[in-house]
Short mmCIF file of C-alpha atoms in Angstrom, two decimals:
data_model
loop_
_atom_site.label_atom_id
_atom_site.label_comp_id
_atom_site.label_asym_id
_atom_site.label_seq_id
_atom_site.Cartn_x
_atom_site.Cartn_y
_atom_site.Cartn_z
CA UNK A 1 0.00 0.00 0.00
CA UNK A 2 2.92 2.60 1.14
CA UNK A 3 4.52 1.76 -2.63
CA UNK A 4 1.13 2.27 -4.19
CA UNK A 5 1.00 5.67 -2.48
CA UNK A 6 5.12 6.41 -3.07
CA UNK A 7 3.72 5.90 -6.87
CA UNK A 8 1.43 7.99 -7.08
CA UNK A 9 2.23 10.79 -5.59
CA UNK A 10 5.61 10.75 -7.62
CA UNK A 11 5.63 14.10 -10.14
CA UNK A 12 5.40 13.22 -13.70
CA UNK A 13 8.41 15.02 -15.49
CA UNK A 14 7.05 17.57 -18.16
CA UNK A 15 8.23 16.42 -21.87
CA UNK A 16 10.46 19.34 -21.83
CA UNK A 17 12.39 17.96 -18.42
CA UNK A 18 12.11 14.44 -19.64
CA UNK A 19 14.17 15.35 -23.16
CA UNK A 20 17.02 17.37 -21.09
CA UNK A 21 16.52 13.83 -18.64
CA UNK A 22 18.06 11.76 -21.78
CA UNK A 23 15.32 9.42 -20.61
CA UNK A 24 13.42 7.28 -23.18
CA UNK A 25 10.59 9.89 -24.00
CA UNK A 26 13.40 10.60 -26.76
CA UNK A 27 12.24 7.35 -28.48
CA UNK A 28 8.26 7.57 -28.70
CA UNK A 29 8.28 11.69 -29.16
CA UNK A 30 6.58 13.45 -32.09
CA UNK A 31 8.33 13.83 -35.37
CA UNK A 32 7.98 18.07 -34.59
CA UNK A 33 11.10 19.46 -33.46
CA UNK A 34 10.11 20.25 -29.36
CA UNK A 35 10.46 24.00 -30.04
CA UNK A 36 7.67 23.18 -32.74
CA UNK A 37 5.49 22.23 -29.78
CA UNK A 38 6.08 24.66 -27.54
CA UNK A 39 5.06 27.26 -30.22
CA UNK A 40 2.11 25.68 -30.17
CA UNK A 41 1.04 24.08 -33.36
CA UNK A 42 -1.21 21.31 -33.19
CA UNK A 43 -1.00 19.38 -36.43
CA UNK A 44 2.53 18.25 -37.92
CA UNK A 45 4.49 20.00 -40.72
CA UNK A 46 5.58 23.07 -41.63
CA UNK A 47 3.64 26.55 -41.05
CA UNK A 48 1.69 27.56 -44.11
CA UNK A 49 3.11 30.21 -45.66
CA UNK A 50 0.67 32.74 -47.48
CA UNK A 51 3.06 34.34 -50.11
CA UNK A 52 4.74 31.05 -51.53
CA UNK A 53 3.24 29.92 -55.16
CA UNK A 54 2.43 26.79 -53.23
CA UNK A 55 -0.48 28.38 -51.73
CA UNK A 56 -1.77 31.12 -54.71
CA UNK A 57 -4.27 28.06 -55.38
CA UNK A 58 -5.40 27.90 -51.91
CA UNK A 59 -6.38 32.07 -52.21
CA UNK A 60 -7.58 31.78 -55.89
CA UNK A 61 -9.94 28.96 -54.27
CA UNK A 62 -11.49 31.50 -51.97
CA UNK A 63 -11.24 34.13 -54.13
CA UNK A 64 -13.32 32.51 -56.89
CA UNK A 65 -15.78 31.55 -54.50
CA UNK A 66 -16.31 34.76 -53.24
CA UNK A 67 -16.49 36.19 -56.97
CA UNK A 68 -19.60 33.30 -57.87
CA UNK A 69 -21.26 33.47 -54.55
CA UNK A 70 -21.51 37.81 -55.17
CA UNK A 71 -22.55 37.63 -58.61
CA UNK A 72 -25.23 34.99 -58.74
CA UNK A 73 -27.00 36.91 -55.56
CA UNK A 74 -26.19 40.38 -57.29
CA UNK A 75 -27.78 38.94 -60.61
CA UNK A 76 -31.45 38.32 -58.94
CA UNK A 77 -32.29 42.28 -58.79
CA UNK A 78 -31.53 43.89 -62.15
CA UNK A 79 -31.83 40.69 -64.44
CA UNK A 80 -34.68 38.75 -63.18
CA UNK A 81 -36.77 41.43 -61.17
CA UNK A 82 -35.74 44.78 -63.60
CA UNK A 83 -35.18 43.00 -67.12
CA UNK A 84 -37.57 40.13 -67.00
CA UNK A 85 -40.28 41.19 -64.35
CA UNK A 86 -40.17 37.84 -62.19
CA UNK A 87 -42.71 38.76 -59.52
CA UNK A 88 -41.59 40.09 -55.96
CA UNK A 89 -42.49 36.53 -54.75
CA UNK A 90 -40.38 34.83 -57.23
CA UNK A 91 -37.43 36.96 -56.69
CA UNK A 92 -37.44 36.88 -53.01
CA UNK A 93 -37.74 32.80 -53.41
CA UNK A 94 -34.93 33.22 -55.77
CA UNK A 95 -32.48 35.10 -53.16
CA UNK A 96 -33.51 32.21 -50.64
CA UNK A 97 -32.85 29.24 -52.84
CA UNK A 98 -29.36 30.49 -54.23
CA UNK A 99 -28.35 30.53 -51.17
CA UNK A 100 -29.75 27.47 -50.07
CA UNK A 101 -26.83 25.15 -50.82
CA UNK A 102 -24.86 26.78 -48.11
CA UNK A 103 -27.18 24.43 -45.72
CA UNK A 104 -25.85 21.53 -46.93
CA UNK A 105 -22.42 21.93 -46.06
CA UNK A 106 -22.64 19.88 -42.93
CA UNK A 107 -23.39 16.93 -45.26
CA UNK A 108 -20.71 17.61 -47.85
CA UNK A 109 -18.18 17.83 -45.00
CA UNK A 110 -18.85 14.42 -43.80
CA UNK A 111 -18.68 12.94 -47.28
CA UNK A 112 -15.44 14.76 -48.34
CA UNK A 113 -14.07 13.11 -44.86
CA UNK A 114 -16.03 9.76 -44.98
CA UNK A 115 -16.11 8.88 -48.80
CA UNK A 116 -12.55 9.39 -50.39
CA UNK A 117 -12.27 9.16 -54.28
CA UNK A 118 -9.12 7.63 -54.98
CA UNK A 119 -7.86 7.92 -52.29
CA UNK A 120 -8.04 11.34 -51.85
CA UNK A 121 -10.64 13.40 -49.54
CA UNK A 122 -10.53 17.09 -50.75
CA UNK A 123 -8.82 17.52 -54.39
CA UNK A 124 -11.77 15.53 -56.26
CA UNK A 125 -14.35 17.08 -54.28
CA UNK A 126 -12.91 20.49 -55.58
CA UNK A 127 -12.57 19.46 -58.64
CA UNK A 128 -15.75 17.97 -58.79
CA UNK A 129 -17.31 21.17 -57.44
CA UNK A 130 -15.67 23.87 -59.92
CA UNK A 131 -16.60 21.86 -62.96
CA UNK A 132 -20.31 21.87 -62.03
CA UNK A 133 -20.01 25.60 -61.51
CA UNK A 134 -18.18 26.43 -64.33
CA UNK A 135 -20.29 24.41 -66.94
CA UNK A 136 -23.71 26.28 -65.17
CA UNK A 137 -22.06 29.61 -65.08
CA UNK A 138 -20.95 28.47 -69.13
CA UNK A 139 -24.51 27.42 -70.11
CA UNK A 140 -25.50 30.69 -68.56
CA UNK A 141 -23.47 32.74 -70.37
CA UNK A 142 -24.21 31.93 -73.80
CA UNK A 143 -27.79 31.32 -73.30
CA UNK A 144 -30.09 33.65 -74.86
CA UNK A 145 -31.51 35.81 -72.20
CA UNK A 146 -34.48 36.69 -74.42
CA UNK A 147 -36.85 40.12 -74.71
CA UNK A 148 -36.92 41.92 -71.37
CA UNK A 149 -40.77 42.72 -70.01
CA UNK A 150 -41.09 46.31 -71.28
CA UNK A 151 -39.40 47.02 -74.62
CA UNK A 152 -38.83 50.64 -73.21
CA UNK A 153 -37.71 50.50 -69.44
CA UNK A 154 -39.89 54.00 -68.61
CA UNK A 155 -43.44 51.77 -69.59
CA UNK A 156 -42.06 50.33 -66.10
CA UNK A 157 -43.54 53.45 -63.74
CA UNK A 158 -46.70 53.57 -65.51
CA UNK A 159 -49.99 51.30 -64.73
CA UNK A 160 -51.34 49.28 -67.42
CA UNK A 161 -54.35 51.40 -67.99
CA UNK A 162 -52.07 54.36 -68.82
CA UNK A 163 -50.24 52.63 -71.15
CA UNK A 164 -51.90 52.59 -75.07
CA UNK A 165 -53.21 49.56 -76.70
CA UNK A 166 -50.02 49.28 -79.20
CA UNK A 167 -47.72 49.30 -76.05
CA UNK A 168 -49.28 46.68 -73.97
CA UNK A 169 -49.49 44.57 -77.35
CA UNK A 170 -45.29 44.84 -77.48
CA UNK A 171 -44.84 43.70 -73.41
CA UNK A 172 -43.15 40.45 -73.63
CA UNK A 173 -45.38 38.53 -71.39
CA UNK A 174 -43.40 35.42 -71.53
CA UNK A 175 -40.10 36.98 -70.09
CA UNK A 176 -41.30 36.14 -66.76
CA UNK A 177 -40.86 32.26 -67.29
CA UNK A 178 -37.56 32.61 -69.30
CA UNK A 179 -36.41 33.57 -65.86
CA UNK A 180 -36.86 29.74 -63.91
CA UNK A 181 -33.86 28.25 -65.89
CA UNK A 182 -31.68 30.90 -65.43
CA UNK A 183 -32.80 30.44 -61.75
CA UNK A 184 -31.82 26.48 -62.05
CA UNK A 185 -28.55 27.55 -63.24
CA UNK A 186 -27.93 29.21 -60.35
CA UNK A 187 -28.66 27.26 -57.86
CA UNK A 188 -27.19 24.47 -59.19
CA UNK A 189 -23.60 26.57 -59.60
CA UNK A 190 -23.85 27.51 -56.41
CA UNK A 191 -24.17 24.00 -55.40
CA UNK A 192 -20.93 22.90 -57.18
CA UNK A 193 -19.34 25.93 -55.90
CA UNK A 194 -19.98 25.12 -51.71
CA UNK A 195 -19.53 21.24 -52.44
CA UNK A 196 -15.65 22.74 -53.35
CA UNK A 197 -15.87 25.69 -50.57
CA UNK A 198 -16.46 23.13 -48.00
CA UNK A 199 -13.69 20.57 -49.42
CA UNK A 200 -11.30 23.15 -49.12
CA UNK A 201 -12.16 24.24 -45.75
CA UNK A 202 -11.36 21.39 -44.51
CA UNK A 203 -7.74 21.56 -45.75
CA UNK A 204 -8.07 25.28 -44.07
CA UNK A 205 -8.39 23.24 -40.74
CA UNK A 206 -5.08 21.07 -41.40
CA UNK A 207 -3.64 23.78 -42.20
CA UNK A 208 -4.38 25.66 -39.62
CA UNK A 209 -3.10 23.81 -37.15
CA UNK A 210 -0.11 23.68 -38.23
CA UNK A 211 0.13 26.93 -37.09
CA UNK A 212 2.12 28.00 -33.91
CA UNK A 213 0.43 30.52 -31.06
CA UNK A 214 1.88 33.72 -32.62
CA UNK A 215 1.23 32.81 -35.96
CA UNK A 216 -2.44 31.47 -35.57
CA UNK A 217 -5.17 32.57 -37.56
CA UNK A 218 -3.06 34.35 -40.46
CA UNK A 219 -4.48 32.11 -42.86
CA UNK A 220 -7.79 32.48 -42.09
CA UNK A 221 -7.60 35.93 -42.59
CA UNK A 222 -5.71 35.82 -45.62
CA UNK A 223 -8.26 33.30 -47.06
CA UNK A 224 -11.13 35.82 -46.08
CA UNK A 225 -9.19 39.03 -47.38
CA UNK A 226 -9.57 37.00 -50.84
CA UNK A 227 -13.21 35.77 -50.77
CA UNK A 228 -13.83 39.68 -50.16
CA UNK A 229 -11.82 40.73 -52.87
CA UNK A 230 -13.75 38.34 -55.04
CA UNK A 231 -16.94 39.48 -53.61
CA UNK A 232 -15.63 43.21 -54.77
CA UNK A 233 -14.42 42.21 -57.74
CA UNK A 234 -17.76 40.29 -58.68
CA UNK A 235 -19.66 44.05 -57.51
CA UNK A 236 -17.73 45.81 -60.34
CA UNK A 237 -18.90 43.16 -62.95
CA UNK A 238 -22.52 43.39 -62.11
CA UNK A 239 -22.60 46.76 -61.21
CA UNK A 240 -20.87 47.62 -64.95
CA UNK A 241 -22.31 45.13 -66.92
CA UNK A 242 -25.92 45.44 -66.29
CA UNK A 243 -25.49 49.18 -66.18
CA UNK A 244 -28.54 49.98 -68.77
CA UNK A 245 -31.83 50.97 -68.98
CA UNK A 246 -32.97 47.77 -69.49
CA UNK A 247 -31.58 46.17 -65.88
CA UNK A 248 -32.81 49.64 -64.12
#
């Protein structure tokens, strides 16, 4: 009983103690250099460094999703509720289920982590992701967008019983409905674009823990700088490129 007790109340050498000890800690310790650990980091490997080429990718990945994510939800007021007239109902719906995908990224993290492709649990996923963007954002592009509502963007402020008989025979009545696939589109772009957002944030994770105490959190604000710059970037586009009478 007196040796149980002499056992346990014996101190426990820290890691750092047992190392200068020489005692066999040496043989079972982590692969990090011990002034590695003391800095903190939590994952093995070297610190992530934001201005090498090996991480411009990484950046461009955020960027570009900030750039789709802006312009699809900047699209929904002077395309489909100034050029083609969707009702107020079908453009609020419209705002809601653009951004719906963004619910499912619980789910898409589990199967990027649970259901590697080859091996791999992030690149494909990526991949996978951008393609089904870029073909929707493609298709959407060089679809015809059709006639907008009102051939002349001032019939817009009047009621229909002010307008003549010859102008309500030239409203495009149709333009409405021309604006569901472009809505489609959308969503499903946005859909390839979080399935790759969320792939890559978990390779924001690892790499974030391989960052030490003083260091922490530089590449998550790196990797948010870009997503805004995209997001500014994507405000310029809209903001010049549906800059007519037509889009209000």
């Amino acid at each position: 009983m007196s040796q149980r007790e002499s056992n346990l109340s014996t101190p426990r050498l820290s890691k750092k103690l047992q190392v200068e000890d020489g005692s066999d800690y040496l043989e079972v310790k982590s692969p990090n250099p011990m002034a590695k650990i003391e800095e903190g980091a939590l994952r093995e490997g070297p610190p992530p460094d934001t201005k090498s080429k090996n991480y411009f990718g990484f950046l461009f990945q955020y960027a570009g999703a900030g750039l789709i994510y802006s312009v699809l939800y900047s699209l929904v007021y002077p395309f489909l509720n100034n050029y083609l007239r969707m009702s107020g109902i079908a453009t609020a719906s419209a705002y809601v289920l653009i951004a719906l995908p963004w619910s499912l990224k619980t789910f898409f993290g589990i199967i990027t982590d649970c259901y590697p492709i080859y091996g791999y649990r992030r690149r494909p996923y990526m991949v996978i992701g951008w393609v089904v963007c870029t073909i929707c954002s493609f298709v959407m592009a060089v679809m015809p967008e059709g006639d907008p509502y009102y051939p002349d963007n001032a019939w817009a402020s009047l009621t229909e019983s002010e307008l003549t008989a010859d102008q309500i025979a030239q409203i495009n009545y149709n333009a409405p409905d021309a604006g569901i696939k472009f809505v489609l589109l959308m969503i499903v772009a946005n859909l390839g674009m979080v399935l790759s957002f969320t792939a890559c944030g978990g390779t924001l994770v690892e790499l974030s823990q391989r960052e030490g105490e003083k260091r922490r959190g530089d590449l998550q604000t790196m990797i948010w700088v870009a997503r805004d710059a995209g997001g500014v970037l994507a405000s310029a586009l809209v903001v010049f490129g549906f800059n007519s009478v037509d889009d209000g």
